[in-house]
Each structure stands twice: as structure tokens, then as C-alpha cells.
mmCIF file of C-alpha atoms and ligand atoms in Angstrom:
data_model
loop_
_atom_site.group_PDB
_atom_site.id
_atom_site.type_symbol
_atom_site.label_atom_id
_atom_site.label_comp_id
_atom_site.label_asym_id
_atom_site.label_seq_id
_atom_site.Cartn_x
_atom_site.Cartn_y
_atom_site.Cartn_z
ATOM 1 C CA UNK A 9 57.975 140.095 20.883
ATOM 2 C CA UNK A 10 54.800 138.043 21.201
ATOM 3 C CA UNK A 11 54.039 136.674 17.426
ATOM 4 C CA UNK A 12 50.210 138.555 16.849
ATOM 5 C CA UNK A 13 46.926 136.244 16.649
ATOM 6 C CA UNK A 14 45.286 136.585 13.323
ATOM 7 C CA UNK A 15 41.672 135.186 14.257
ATOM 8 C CA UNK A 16 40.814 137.513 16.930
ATOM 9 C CA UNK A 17 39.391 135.067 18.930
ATOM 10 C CA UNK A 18 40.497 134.360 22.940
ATOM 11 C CA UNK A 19 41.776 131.188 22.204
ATOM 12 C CA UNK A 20 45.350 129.858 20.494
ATOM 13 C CA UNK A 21 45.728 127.436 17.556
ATOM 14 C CA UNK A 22 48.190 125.315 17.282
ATOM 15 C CA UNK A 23 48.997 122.778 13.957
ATOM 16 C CA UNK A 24 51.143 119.428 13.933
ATOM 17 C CA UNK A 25 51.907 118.496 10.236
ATOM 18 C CA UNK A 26 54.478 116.606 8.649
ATOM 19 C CA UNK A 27 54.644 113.122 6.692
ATOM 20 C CA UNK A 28 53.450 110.173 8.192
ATOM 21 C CA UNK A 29 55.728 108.290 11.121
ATOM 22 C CA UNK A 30 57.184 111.684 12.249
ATOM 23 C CA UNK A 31 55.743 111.424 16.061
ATOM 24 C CA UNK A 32 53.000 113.985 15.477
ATOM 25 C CA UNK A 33 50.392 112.033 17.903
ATOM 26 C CA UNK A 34 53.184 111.085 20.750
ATOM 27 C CA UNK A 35 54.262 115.099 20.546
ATOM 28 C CA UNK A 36 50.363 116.467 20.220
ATOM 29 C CA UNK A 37 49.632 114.395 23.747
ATOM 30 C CA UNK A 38 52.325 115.556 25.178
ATOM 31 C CA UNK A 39 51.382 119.139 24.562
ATOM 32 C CA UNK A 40 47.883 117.944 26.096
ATOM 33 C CA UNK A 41 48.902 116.637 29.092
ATOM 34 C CA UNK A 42 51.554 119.445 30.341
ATOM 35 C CA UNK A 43 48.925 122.203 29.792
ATOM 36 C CA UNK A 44 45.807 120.550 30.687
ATOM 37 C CA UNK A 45 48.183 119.682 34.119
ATOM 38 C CA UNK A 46 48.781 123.485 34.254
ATOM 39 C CA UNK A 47 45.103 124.397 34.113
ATOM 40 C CA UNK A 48 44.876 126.095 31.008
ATOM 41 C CA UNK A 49 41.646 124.715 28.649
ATOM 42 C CA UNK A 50 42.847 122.726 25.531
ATOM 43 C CA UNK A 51 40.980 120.703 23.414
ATOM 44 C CA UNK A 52 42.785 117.782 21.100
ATOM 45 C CA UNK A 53 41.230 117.248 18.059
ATOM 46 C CA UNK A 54 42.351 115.592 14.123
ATOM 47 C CA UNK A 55 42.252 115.822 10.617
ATOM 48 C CA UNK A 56 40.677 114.261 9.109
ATOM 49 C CA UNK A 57 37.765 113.587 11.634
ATOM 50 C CA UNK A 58 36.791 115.614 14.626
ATOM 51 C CA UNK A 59 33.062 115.317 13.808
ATOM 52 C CA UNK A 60 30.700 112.473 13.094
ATOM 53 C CA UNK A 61 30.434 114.076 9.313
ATOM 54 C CA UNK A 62 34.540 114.223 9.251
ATOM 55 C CA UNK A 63 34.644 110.627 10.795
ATOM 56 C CA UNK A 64 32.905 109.078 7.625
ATOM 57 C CA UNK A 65 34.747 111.204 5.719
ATOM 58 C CA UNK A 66 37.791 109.741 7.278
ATOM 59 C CA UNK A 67 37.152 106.317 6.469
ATOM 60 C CA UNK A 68 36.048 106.838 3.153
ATOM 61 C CA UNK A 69 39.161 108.091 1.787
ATOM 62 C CA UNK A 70 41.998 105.929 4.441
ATOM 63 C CA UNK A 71 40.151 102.876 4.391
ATOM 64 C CA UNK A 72 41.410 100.445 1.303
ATOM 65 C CA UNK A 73 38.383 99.204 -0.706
ATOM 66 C CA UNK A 74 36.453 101.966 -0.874
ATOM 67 C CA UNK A 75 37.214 101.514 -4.720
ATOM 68 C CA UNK A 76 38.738 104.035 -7.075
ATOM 69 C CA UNK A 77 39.014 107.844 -5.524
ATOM 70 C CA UNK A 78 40.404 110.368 -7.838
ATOM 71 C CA UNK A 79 42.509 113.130 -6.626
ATOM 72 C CA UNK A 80 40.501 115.796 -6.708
ATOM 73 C CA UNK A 81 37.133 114.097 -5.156
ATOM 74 C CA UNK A 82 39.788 113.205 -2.177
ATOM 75 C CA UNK A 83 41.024 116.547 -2.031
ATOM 76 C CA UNK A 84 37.666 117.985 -1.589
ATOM 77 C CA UNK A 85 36.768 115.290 0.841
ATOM 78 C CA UNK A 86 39.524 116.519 2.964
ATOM 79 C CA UNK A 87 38.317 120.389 2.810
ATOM 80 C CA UNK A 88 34.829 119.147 3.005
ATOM 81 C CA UNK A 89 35.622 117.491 6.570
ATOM 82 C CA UNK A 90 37.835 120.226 7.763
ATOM 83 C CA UNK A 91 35.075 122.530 6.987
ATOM 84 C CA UNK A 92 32.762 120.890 9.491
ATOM 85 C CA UNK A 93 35.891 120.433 11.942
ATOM 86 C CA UNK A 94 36.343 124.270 11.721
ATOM 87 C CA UNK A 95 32.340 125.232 11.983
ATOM 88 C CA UNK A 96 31.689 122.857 14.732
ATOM 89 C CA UNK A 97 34.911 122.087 17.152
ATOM 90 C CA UNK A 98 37.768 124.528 16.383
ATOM 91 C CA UNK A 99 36.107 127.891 16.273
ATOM 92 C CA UNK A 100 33.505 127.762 19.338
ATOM 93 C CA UNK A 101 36.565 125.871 21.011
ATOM 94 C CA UNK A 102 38.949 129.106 20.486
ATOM 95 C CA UNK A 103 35.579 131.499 21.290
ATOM 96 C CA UNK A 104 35.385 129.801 24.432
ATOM 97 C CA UNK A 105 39.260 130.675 24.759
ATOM 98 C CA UNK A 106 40.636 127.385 25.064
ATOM 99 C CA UNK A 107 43.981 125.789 22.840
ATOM 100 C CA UNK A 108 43.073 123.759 20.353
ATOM 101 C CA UNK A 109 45.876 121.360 19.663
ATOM 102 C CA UNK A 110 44.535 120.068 16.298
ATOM 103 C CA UNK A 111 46.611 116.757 14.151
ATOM 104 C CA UNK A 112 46.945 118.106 11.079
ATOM 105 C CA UNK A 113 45.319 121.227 9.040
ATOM 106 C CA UNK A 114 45.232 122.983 5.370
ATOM 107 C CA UNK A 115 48.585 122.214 5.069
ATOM 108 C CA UNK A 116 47.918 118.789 4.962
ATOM 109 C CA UNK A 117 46.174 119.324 2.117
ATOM 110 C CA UNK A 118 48.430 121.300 0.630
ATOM 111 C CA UNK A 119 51.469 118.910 1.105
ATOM 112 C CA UNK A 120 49.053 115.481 0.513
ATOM 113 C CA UNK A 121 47.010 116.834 -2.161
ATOM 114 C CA UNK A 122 49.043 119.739 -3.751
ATOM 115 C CA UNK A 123 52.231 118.168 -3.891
ATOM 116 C CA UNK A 124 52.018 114.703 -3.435
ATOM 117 C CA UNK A 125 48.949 113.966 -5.575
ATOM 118 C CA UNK A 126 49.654 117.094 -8.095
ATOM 119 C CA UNK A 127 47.010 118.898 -7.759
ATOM 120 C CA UNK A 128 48.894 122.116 -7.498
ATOM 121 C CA UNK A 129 49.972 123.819 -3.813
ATOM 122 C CA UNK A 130 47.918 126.815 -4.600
ATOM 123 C CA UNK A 131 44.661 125.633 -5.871
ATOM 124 C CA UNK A 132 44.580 122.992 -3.046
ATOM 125 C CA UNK A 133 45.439 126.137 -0.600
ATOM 126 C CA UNK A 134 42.499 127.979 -2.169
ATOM 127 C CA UNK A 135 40.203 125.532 -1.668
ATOM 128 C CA UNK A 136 40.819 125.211 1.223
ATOM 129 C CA UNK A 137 40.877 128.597 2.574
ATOM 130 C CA UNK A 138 37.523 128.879 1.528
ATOM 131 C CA UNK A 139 35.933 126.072 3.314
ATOM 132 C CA UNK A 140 38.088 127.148 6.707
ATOM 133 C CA UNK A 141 36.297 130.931 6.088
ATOM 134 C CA UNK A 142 40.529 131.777 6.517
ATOM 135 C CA UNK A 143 41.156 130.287 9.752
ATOM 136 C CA UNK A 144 44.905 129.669 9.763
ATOM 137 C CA UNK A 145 46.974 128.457 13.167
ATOM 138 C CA UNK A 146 48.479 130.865 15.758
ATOM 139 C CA UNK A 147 51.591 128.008 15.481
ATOM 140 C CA UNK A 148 52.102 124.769 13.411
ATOM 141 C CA UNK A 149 54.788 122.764 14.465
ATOM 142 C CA UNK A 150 56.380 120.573 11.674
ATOM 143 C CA UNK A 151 57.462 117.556 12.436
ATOM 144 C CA UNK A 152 60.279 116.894 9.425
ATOM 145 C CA UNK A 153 61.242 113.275 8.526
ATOM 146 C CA UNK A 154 62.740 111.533 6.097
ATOM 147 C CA UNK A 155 60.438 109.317 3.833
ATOM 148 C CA UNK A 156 62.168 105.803 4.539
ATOM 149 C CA UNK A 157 62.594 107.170 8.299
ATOM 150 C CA UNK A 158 59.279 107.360 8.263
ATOM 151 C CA UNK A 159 58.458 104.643 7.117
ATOM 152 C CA UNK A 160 60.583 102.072 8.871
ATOM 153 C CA UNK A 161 58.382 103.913 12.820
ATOM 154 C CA UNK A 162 55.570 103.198 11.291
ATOM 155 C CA UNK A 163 55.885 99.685 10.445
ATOM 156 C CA UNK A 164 57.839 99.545 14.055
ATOM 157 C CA UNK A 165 54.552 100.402 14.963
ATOM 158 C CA UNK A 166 52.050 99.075 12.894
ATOM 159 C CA UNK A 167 51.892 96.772 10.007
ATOM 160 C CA UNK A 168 48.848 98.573 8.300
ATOM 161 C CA UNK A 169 49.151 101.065 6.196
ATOM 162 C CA UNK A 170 46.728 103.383 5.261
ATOM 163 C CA UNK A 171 46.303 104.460 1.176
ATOM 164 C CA UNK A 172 48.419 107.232 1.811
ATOM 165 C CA UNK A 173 51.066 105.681 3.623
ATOM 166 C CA UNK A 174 50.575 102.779 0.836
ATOM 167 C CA UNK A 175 52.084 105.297 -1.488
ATOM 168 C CA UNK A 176 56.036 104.957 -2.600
ATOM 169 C CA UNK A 177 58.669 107.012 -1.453
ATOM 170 C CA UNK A 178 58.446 110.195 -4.257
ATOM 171 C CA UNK A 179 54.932 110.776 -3.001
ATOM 172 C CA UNK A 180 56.137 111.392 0.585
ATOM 173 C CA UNK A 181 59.444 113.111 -0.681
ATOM 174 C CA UNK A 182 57.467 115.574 -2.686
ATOM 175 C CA UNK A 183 54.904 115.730 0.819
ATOM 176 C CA UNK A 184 58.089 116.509 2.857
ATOM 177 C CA UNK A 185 59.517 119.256 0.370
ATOM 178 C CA UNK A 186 56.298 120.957 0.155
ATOM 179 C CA UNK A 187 56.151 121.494 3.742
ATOM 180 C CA UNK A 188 59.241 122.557 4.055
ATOM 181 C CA UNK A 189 58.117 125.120 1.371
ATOM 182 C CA UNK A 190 55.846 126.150 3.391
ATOM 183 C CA UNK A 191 57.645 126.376 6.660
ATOM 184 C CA UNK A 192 59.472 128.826 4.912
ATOM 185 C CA UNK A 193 57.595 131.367 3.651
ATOM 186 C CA UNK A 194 55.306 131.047 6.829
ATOM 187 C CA UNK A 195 58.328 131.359 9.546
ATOM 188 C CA UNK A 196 56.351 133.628 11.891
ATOM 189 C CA UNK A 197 53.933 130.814 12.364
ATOM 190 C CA UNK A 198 55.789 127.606 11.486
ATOM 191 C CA UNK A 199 58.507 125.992 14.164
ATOM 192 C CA UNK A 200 60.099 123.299 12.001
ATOM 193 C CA UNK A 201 61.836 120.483 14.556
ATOM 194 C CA UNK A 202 64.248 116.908 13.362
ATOM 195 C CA UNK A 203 61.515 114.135 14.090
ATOM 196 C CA UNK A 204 64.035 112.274 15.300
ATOM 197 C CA UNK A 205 64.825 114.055 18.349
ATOM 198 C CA UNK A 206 64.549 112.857 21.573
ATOM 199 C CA UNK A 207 61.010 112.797 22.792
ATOM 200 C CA UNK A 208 61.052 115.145 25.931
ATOM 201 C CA UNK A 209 63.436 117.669 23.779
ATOM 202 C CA UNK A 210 61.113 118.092 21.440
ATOM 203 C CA UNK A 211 58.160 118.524 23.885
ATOM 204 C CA UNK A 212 60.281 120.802 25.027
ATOM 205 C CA UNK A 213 60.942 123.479 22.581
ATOM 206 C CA UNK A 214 56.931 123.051 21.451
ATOM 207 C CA UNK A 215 56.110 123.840 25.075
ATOM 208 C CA UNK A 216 58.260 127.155 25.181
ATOM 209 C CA UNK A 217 56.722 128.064 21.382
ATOM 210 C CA UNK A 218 53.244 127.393 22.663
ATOM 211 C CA UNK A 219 53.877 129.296 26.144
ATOM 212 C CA UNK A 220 55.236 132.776 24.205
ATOM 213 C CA UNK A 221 51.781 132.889 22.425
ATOM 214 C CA UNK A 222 49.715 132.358 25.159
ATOM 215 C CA UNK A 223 51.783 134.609 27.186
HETATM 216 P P1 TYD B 2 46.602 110.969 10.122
HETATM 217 O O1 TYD B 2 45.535 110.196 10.765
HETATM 218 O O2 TYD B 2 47.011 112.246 10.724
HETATM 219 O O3 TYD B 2 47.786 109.972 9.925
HETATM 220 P P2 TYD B 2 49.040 109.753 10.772
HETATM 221 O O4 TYD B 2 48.610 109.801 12.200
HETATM 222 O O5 TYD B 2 49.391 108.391 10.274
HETATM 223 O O6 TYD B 2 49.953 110.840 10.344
HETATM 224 O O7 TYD B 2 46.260 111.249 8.627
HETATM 225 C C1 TYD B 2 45.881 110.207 7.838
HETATM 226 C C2 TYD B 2 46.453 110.325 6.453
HETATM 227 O O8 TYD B 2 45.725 111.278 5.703
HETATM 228 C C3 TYD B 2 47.897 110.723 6.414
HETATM 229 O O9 TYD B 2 48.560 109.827 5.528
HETATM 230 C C4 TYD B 2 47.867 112.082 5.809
HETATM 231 C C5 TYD B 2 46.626 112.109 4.995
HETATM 232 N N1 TYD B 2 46.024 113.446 4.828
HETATM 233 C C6 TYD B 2 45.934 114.000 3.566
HETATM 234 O O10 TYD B 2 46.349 113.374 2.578
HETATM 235 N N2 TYD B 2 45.362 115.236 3.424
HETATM 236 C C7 TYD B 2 44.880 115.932 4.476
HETATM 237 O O11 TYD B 2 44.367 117.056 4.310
HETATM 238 C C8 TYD B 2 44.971 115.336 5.784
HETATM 239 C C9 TYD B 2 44.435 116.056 6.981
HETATM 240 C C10 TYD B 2 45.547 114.098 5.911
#
């Protein structure tokens, strides 16, 4: 059976979360290329950013030496940006029936904020539900890595960290838990895949998840 889209809208919404260095970027082109190849409309699009508004927003809490950000003024900077992301690029991109492939969403949030900073997986959630008016993905493919895993691609990759990434191990083991969390009591949506396997398997089995919705 064909899971059901909750937005009513023509187009389909599809999530990549999980902790940083899983491949979420590498797997979210992927996606890109095979259906923009096939002809069907997609749109690729990140948290946080997507909009000039979520751009600053971006930088202010990544970027080191922006001085001291507390938890909760980053958590709402994060909602704050998706909100815009929502208004202005995700909704009149699924009105106009096109996928939006989208790096990262609310449970981002939930994971970064919730879990790793504390805040609490359900008030983050709430907050964030209200500044996304409810808009929750058709599909959100997690991405699950180990913290040191994760850690040793990135720095494969590049030598920068960001302040999250900055952030020891238990922050990004409590990050991965929480998602799993929610992978779980979200199965009809969530399709939960080993980072670490091979790159065309993986686009793979997100193809054939994204295909059944659309179908
Ligand atoms: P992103 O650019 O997706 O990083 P990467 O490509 O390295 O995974 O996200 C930047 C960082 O912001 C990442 O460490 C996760 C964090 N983040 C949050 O803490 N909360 C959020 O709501 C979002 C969207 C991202």
C-alpha cells in the first residue's frame, strides 16, 4: 500500500537527518540527479538556510565567534529559519507539485536541540511545529552513524568543524539515540539506513522509498 500524504498538497517531501559525517549531502544529490534525469520536478534545498533570512541565520549560529549563544536563543534560531524555509521555498515548491528533497528538518531540532543540548525532545518538537504551521515530510531518510564514525569522514573531509560538530562525543551519541527514537515511533514515515553502506546501495533503497510515494 502507498504510505498516505499528510499535507494535501501535489507535491512529496522528503527529509535527510542524522548526525553529522553520515553522507546526507552525497545521498540528497544523488536523489537529485536520478529524478531530475527522469523528468520529475525536484527542488534541493537545507536546513538551516534556504532563504537569504535562513542564510544569516545559518552563519550566526555555525560560524565560531559569534560569541556566547545559549541553547534556547539557538534553538529558536533554528525554528525561526525553518519557518521562513517552509513559508517561502518548501510549501509553494510542493503547491507547484514538485519533490522537495530538503537537508535536514524539525527533527534536527529535535535531535540537536532536544537531546543533544537538553532542551527537552518535546518542547523543541512543539516549537517547532508551530513555526512549520505542521508541515511534516511524506519520507525522512535517516542516515545512522556512529559518533567517532562520524567523525573520523568528516575530518577525511574537512578539517573545520563547525560549533556543533566542535561538540564531544555524548552530544552526538545522545543526537544519534534521539533519532533513532524517533525513527521509531514514526516508522510509516522514517526509512532508517547503516551510513556506512555502499554509496549506490543506499541510493538505491532511497530511490525505491521515494518512487512508492510518488507512485
Ligand atoms: P548541516 O549543514 O546539515 O551540516 P552537515 O552537512 O555537516 O550535516 O547542519 C549544520 C549543523 O547544524 C549540523 O551540525 C547540525 C546542526 N543543526 C542543528 O543543531 N539543529 C537544526 O535544527 C539543524 C537543521 C541543524
Amino acid at each position: 500500500m502507498t504510505p498516505e500524504k499528510r499535507h494535501g498538497l501535489p507535491g512529496l517531501f522528503v527529509a535527510f537527518e542524522g548526525g553529522d559525517g553520515a553522507g546526507k549531502s552525497t545521498q540528497a544529490s544523488l536523489l537529485c540527479e536520478f529524478l531530475g534525469a527522469a523528468g520529475i520536478p525536484v527542488i534541493r534545498t537545507r536546513e538551516p538556510g534556504g532563504t537569504p533570512v535562513g542564510e544569516k541565520l545559518r552563519s550566526l549560529v555555525l560560524e565560531h565567534g559569534q560569541g556566547e549563544i545559549d541553547a534556547r536563543t539557538e534553538a529558536l534560531l533554528f525554528a525561526a529559519s525553518r519557518a521562513a524555509h517552509v513559508a517561502q521555498v518548501i510549501l509553494p515548491a510542493l503547491a507547484r507539485g514538485a519533490v522537495v528533497v530538503c537537508d535536514r528538518y524539525v527533527d534536527s531540532s529535535v535531535a540537536y536541540q532536544g537531546a543533544g543540548r537538553e532542551l527537552g525532545a518535546q518542547a523543541v518538537l512543539d516549537v517547532n511545529l508551530w513555526a512549520v504551521a505542521g508541515l511534516r515530510p511524506d519520507l525522512t531518510v535517516l542516515l545512522d552513524v556512529e559518533p567517532a564514525e562520524g567523525r573520523n569522514r568528516r575530518t577525511a573531509l574537512n578539517a573545520t568543524e563547525d560549533r556543533m560538530e566542535a561538540e564531544p562525543d555524548p552530544f552526538h551519541e545522545r543526537i544519534r539515540t534521539q533519532f533513532l527514537q524517533l525513527a521509531e515511533r514514526s516508522a510509516d514515515r522514517y526509512l532508517v539506513l547503516p551510513a556506512d553502506e555502499e554509496r549506490d546501495q543506499l541510493g538505491g533503497q532511497i530511490l525505491d522509498a521515494v518512487l512508492e510515494r510518488l507512485s
